[in-house]
Short mmCIF file of C-alpha atoms in Angstrom, two decimals:
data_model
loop_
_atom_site.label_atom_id
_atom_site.label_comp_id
_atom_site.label_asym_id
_atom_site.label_seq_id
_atom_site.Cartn_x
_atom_site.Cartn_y
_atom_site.Cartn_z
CA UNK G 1 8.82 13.60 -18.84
CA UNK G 2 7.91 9.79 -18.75
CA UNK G 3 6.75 9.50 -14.79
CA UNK G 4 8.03 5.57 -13.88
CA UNK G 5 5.53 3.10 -11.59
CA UNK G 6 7.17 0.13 -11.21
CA UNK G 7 5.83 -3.32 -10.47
CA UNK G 8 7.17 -2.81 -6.62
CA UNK G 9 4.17 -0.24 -5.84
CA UNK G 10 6.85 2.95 -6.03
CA UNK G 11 6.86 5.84 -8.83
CA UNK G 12 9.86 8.98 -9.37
CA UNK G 13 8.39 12.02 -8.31
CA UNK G 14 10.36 14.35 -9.97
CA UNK G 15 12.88 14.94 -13.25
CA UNK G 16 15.59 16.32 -10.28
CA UNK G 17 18.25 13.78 -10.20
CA UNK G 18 18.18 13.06 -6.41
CA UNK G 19 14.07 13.14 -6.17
CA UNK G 20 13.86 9.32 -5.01
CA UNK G 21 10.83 7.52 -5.52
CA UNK G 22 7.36 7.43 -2.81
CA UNK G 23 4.98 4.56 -2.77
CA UNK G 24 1.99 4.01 -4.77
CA UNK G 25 -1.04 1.25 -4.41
CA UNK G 26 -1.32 -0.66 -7.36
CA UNK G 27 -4.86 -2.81 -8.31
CA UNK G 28 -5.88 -5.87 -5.91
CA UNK G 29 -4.95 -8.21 -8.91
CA UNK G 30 -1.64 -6.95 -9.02
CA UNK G 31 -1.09 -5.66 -13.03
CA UNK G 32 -1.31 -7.29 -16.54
CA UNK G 33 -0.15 -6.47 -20.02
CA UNK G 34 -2.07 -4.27 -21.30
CA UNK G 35 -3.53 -6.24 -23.85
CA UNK G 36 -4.69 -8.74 -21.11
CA UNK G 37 -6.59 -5.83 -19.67
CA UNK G 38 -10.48 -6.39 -18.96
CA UNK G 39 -12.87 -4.21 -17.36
CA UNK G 40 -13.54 -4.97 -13.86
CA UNK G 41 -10.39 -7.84 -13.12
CA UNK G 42 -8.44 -5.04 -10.40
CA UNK G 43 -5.57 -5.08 -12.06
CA UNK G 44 -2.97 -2.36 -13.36
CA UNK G 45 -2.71 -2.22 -17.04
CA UNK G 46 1.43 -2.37 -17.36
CA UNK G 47 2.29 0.02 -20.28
CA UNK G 48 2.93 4.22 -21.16
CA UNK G 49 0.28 6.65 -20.88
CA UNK G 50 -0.02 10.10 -21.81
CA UNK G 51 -1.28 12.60 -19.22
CA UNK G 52 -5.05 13.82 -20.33
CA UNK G 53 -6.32 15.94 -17.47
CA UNK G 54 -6.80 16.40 -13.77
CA UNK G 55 -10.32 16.39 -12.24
CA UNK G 56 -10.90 17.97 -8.25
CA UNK G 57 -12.98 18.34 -5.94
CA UNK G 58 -12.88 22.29 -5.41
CA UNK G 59 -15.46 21.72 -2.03
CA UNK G 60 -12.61 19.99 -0.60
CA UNK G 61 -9.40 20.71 -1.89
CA UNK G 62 -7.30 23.59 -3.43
CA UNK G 63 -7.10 23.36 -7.26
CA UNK G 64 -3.68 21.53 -7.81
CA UNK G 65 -0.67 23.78 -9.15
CA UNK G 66 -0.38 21.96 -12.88
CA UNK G 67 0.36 23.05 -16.78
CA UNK G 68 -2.62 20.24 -17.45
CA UNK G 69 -5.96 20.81 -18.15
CA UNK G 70 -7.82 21.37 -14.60
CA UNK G 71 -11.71 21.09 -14.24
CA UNK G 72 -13.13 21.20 -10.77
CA UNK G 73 -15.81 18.13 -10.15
CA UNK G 74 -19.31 18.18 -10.02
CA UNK G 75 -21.88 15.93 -8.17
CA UNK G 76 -23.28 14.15 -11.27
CA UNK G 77 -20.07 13.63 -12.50
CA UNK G 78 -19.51 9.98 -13.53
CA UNK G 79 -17.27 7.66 -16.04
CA UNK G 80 -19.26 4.91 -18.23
CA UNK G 81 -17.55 1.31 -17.27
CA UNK G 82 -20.35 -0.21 -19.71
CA UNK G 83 -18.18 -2.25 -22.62
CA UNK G 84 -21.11 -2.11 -24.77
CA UNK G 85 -22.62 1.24 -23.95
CA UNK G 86 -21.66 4.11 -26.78
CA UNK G 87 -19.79 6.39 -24.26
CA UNK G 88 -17.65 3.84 -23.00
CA UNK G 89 -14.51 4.68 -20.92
CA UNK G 90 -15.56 8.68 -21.31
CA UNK G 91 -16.84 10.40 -18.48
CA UNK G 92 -20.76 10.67 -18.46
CA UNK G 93 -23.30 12.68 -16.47
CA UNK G 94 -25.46 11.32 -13.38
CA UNK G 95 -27.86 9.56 -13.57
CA UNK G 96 -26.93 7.19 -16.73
CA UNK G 97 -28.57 4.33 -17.75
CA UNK G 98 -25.88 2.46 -18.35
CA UNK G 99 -23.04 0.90 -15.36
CA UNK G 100 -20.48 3.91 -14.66
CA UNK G 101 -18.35 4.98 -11.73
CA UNK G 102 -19.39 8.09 -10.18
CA UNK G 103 -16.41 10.36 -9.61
CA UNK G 104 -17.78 12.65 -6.92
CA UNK G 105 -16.90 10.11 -3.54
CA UNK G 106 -17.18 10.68 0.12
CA UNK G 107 -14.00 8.43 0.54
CA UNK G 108 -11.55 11.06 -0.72
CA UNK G 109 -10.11 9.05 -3.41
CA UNK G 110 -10.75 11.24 -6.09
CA UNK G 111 -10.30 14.64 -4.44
CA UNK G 112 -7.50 14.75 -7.14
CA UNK G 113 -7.98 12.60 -10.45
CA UNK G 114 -5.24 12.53 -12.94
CA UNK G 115 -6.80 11.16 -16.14
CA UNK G 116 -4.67 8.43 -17.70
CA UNK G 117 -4.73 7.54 -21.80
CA UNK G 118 -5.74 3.93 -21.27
CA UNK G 119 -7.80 2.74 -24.24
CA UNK G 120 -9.23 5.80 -24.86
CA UNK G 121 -8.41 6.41 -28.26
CA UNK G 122 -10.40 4.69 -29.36
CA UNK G 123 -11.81 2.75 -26.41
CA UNK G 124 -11.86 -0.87 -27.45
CA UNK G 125 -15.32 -2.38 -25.43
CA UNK G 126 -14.25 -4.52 -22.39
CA UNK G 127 -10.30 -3.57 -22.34
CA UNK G 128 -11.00 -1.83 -18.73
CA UNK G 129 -12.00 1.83 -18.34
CA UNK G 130 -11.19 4.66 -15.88
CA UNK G 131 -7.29 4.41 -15.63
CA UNK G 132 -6.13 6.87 -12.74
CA UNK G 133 -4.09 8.25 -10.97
CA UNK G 134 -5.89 9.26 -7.85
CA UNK G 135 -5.54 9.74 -3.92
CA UNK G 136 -4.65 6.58 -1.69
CA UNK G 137 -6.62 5.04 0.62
CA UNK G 138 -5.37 4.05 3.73
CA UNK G 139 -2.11 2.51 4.09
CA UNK G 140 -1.99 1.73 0.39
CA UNK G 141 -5.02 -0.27 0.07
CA UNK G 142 -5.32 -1.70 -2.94
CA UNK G 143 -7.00 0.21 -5.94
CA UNK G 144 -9.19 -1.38 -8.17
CA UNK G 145 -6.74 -0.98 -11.12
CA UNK G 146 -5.69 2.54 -11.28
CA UNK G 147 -2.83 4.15 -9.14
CA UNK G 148 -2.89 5.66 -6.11
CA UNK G 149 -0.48 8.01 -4.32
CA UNK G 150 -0.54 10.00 -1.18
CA UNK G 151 -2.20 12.95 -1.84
CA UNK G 152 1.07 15.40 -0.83
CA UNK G 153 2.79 12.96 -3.93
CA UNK G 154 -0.18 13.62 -6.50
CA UNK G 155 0.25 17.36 -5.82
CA UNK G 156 4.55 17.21 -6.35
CA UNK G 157 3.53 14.97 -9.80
CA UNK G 158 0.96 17.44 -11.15
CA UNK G 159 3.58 20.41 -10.36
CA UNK G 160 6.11 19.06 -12.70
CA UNK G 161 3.67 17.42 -14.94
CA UNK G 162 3.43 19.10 -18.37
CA UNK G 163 1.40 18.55 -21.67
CA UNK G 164 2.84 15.70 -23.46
CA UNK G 165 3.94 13.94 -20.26
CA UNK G 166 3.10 10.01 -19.90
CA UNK G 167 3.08 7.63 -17.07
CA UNK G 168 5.14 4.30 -17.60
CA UNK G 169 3.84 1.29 -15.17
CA UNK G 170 6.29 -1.24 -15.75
#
């Protein structure tokens, strides 16, 4: 299945022919090409992604229903956003010397993580790191580059979402 975000803010849900499409908050810089991509400008890298893995956090939610690989979070869980640091754009454990993103938040955001193939493979230094698709804020705030969905909406994606899936923002 290739899951479609479009430009709009709204991504298909399901294969099912009448699923309809839910909203989704896109990054505060709107979204680039993909090659235009640089770590830290907000924006949405446009472009397919395969579906890696989901990330949770089992103190606060149920482990989503998925065929993907599922790992519960832990506190020192974190995600290198260093360019030139060595594990750059993998996830990392807390404390690191180097700038990262820690994954376990307060805010809810990443009570559900979907892990996104941007630049990953190999991660090319500065072309923007932690791609995902994770739990809105608000009334669709603005992300800071990744998508964000309701979190009802991440759980009906990760139901139908199967090894080999991507995710197409176009």
């Amino acid at each position: 299945m290739d899951w479609q975000v479009s430009q709009s803010g709204h991504i298909t849900l399901s294969s099912k022919p009448d699923a309809g499409t839910v909203r989704a908050a896109l990054g505060r810089s709107g979204v680039t090409k993909a090659s235009d991509k640089r770590e830290g400008d907000g924006a949405t890298p446009l472009g397919r992604y395969p579906l890696r893995r989901v990330l949770y956090r089992a103190d606060r939610v149920a482990a989503p229903t998925t065929a993907l690989p599922v790992r519960p979070l832990r506190p020192d869980d974190g995600w290198c956003d260093a360019p030139d640091d060595a594990a750059y754009n993998r996830p990392v454990r807390r404390p690191y010397p180097a700038s990262h993103e820690a994954l376990w938040r307060e805010d809810g955001l990443y009570d559900i993580i979907l892990v996104l193939g941007h630049n990953d493979d190999p991660p090319i230094r500065g072309a923007g790191s932690a791609i995902f698709l994770h739990c809105k804020r608000g009334d669709y705030e603005p992300t800071e580059g990744c998508v964000a969905l309701d979190p009802v909406h991440v759980r009906a994606l990760l139901a139908e979402a199967r090894p080999g899936d991507w995710l197409t923002i176009r």
